[in-house]
Coordinates of C-alpha atoms and ligand atoms in Angstrom, one line a residue:
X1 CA -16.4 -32.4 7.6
X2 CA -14.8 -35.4 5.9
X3 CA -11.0 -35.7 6.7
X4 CA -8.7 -37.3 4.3
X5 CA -4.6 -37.8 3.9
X6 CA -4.4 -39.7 0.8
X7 CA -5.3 -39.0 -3.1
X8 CA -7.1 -42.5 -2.8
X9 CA -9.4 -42.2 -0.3
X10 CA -10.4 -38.7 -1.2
X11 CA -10.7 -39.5 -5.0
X12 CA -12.6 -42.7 -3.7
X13 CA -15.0 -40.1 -1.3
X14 CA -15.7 -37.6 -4.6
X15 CA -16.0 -40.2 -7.0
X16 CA -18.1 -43.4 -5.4
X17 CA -20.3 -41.2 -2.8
X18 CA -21.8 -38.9 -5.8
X19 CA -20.4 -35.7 -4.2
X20 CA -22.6 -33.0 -5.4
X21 CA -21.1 -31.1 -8.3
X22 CA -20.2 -28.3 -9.1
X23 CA -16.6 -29.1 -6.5
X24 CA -14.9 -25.9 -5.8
X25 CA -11.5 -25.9 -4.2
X26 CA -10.0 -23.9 -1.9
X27 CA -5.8 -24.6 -1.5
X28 CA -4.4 -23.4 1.8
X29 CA -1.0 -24.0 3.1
X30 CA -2.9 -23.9 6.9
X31 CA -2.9 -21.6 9.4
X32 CA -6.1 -20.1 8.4
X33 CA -7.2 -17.0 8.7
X34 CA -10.4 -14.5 8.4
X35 CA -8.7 -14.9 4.5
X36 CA -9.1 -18.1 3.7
X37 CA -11.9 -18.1 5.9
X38 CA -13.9 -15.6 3.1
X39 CA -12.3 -18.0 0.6
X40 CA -14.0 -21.2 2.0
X41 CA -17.4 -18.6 2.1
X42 CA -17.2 -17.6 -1.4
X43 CA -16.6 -21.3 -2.6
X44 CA -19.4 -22.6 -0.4
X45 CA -21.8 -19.7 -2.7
X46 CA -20.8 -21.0 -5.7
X47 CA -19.3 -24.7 -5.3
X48 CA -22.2 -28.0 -4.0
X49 CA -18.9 -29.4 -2.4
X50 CA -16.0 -27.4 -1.2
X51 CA -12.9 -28.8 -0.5
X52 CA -10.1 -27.1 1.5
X53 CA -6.4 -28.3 1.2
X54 CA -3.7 -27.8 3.7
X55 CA -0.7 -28.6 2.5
X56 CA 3.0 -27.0 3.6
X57 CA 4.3 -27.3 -0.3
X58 CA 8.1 -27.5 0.5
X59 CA 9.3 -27.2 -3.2
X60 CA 7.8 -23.4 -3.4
X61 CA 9.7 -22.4 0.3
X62 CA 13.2 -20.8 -1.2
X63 CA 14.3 -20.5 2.2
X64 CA 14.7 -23.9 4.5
X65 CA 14.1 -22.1 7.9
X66 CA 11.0 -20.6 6.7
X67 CA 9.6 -23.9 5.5
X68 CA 10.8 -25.4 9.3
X69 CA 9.1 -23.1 11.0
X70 CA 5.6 -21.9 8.8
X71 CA 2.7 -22.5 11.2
X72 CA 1.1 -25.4 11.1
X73 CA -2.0 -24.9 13.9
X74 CA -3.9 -28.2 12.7
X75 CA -6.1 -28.5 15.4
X76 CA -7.3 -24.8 15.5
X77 CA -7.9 -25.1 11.8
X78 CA -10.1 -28.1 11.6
X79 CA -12.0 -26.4 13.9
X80 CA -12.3 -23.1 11.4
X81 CA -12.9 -25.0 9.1
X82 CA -15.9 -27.0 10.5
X83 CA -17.6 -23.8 11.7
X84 CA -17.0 -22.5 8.3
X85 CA -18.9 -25.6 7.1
X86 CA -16.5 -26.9 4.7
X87 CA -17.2 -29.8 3.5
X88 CA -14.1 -31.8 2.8
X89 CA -10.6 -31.4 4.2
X90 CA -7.3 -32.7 1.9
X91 CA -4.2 -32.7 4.6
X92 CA -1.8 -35.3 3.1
X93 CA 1.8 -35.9 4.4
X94 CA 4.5 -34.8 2.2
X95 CA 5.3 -38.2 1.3
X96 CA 1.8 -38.6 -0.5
X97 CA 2.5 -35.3 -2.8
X98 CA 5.7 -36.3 -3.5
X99 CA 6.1 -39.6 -2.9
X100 CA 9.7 -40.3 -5.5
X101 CA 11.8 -37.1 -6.6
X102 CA 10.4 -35.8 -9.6
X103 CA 11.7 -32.8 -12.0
X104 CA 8.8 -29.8 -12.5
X105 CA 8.9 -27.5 -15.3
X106 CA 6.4 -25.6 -17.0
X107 CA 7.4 -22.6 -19.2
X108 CA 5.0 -19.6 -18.3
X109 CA 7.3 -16.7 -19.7
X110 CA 8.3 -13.7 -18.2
X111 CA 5.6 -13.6 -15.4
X112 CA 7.3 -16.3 -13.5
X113 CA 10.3 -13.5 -13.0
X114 CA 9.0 -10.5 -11.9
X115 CA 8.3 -9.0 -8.6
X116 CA 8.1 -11.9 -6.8
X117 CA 10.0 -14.2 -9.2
X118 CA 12.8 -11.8 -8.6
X119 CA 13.0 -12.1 -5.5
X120 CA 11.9 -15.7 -5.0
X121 CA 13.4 -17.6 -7.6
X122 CA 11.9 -21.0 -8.4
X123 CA 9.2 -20.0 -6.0
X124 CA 6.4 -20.2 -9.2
X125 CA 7.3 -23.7 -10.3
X126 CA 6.7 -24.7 -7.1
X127 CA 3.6 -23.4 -6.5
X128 CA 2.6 -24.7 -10.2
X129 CA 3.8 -27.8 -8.9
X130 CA 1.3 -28.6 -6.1
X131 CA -1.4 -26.8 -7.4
X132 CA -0.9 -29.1 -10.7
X133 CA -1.2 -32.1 -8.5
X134 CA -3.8 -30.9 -5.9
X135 CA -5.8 -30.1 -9.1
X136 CA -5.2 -33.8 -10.4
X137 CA -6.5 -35.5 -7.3
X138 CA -9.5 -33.2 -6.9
X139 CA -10.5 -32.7 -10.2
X140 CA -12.4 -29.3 -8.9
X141 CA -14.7 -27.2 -11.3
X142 CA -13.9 -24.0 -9.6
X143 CA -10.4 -23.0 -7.9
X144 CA -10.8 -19.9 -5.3
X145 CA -7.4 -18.0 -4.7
X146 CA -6.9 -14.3 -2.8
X147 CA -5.8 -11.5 -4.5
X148 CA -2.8 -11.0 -2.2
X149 CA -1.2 -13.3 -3.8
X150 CA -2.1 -11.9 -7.1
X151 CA 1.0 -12.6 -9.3
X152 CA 0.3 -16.1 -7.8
X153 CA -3.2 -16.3 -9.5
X154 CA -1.8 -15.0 -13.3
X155 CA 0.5 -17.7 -12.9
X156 CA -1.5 -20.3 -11.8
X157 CA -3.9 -19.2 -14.8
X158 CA -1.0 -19.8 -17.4
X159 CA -0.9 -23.1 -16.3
X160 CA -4.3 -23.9 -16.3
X161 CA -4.2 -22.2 -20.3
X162 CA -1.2 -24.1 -20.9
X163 CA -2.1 -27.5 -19.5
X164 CA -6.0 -27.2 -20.6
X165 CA -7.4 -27.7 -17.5
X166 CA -11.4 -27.5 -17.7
X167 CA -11.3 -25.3 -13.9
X168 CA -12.6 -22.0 -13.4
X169 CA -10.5 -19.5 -11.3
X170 CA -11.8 -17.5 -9.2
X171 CA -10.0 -14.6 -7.3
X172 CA -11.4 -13.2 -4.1
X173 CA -11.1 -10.2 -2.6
X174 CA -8.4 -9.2 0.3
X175 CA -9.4 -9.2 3.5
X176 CA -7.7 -6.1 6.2
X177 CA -7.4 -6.3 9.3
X178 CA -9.4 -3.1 10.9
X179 CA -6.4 -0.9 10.4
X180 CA -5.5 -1.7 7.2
X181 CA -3.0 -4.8 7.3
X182 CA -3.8 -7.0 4.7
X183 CA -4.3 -10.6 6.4
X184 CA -1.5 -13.3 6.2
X185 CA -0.7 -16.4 8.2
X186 CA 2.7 -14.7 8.6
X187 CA 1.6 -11.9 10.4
X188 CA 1.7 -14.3 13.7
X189 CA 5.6 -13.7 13.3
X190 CA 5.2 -9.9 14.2
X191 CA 6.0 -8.5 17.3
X192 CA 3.7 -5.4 18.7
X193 CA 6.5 -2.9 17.2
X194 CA 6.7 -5.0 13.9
X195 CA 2.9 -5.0 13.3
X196 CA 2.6 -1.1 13.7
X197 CA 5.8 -0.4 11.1
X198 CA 4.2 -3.6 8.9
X199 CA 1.1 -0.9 8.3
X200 CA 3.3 1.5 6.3
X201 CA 2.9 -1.2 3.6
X202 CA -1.0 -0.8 3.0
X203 CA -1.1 2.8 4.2
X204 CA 1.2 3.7 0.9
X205 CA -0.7 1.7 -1.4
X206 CA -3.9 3.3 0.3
X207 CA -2.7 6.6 -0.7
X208 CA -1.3 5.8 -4.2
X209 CA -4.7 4.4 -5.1
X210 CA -6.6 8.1 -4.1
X211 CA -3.8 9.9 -6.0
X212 CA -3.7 7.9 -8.9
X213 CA -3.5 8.9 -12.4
X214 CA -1.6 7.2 -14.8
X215 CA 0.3 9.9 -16.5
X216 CA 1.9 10.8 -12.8
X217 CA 2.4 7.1 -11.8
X218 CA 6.5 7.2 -11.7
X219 CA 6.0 10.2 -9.4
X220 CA 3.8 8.6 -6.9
X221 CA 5.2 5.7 -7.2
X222 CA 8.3 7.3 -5.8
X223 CA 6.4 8.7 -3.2
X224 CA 5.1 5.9 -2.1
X225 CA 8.2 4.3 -2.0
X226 CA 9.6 7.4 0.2
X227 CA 7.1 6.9 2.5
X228 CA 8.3 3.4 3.4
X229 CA 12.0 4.1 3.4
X230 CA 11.7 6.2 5.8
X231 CA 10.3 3.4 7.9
X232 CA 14.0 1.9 9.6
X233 CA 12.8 -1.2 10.5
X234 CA 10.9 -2.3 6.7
X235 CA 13.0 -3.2 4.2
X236 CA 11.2 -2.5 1.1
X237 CA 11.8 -4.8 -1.8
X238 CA 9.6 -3.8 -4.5
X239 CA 6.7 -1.4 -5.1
X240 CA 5.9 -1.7 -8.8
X241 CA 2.7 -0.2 -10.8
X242 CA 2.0 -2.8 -13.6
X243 CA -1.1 -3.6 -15.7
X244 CA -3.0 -6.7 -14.7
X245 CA -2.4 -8.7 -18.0
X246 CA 0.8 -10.0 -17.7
X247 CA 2.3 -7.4 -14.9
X248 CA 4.9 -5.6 -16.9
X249 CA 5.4 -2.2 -16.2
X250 CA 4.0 -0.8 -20.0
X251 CA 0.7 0.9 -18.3
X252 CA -0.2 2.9 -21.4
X253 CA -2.8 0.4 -22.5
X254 CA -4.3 -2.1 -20.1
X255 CA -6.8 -4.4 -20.7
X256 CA -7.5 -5.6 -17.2
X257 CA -6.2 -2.7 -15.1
X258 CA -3.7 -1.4 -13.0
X259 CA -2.6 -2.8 -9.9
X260 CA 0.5 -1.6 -7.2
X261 CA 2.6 -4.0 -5.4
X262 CA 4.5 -4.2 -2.7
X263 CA 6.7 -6.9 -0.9
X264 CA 8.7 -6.3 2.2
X265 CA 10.4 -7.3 5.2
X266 CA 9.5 -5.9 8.4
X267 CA 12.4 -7.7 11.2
X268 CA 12.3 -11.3 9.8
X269 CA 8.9 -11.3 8.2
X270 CA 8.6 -11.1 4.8
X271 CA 5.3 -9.5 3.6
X272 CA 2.9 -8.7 0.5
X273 CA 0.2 -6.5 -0.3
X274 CA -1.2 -5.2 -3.3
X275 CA -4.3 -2.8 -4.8
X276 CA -5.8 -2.4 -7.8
X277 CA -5.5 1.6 -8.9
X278 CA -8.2 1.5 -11.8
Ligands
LIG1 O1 -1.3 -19.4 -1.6 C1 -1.0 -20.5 -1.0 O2 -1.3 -20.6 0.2 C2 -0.1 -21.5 -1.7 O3 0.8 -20.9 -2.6 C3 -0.9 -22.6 -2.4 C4 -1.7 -22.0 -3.6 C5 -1.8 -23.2 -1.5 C6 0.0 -23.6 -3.0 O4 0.8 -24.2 -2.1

């Protein structure tokens, strides 16, 4: 696997040594796991060269301390990331991302503020931000993103719309953990107590998804919202049933589905899960 830190030398690499195309791209913040791991296996089925970024994007953190202290295992993912058989690793410094102050703004509409927009304001531009640039220096045909983040993925698809960018988007699957908890480099943060309330998260949408119908959705939505308040230590935030277009809560006629999510803090560790009900 090639390593490179700047835009230069890896625009230099992909353009001068005739790297094979189709270039899919995976974007990572680091601290890989069996997640992005699937993500780097799906882009090496469908990409000639796949390139992994790890990248610590401060301008989408909304909270300092949780920018300060995000993992950043570098060693033990170069070494993922080899057996994985990636070809190309992106890791630039901060400096080479952002290298003067710069003012982002893309108007995407209402998506950017709901659910997750709510509760992390600014979050989306941010994300659009780096994704914008690492999609600049890479120039990738194909873009591979998990459905955990899923708002993340509409939003990042507005862009591309709105921009013109000639990149397919593909969203992979989630990947669990054997009892359920959906896989997420924050999950480190959880102690043994922590991890077992955290499950309440995917056993509600687990059991919303085999009870769904859509003209009883506000009722087990409710439920499934009971069933994680009466968990003390997670601190539900949302739980919202929305259609898969543009994730507003008018279900009635959905082109693309239905999907549940959820975001929550169990202690000090905000998480997110999601499932698609039909
Ligand atoms: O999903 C992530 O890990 C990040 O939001 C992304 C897409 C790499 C942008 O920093």
């Amino acid at each position: 696997m090639e390593i490179f830190k700047t835009i230069a030398a890896l625009q230099n690499h992909l353009q001068n040594q005739n790297s094979r195309k189709p270039v899919g791209l995976v974007p990572t913040m680091g601290a890989l796991h069996n997640g992005h791991l699937s993500l780097i296996k799906t882009a090496k089925a469908q990409a000639a060269t796949v390139v992994c970024s790890i990248f610590v994007n401060p301008t989408q953190f909304t909270d300092a301390g949780d920018l300060e202290k995000y993992p950043r295992p570098v060693e033990t993912d170069i070494q993922k990331l080899e057996q994985a058989g990636c070809h190309i690793l992106f890791m630039p410094e901060v400096t080479e991302m952002y290298p003067q102050k710069e003012h982002w703004h893309l108007d995407i509409g209402e998506i950017e503020n709901r659910l997750e927009g709510e509760f992390r304001p600014g979050h989306y531009q941010g994300v659009m931000q780096i994704v914008y640039k690492l999609f600049v220096a890479v120039k990738p045909d194909l873009a591979f993103f998990g459905q955990k983040d899923f708002q993340q993925i509409r939003v990042i698809e507005k862009m591309v719309e709105l921009k013109n960018l000639p990149i397919k988007l593909v969203t992979c699957p989630i990947i669990r953990e054997a009892d359920g908890l959906a896989m997420s480099s924050r999950n480190i943060y959880l102690n043994d107590a922590e991890r077992k309330h955290a499950l309440i998260l995917s056993w509600a949408l687990l059991q919303l998804k085999k009870s769904f119908v859509k003209e009883a959705s506000e009722k087990l939505r409710q439920e499934a919202i009971e069933m994680i308040t009466v968990e003390p230590q997670v601190k539900l935030e949302y739980l919202e049933i929305v259609n898969m277009d543009d994730l507003n809560r008018d279900i009635s006629n959905p082109e693309k589905g239905i999907i549940a999510l959820v975001a929550a803090k169990v202690g000090q560790t905000r998480l997110i899960d999601n499932m698609i009900l039909s």
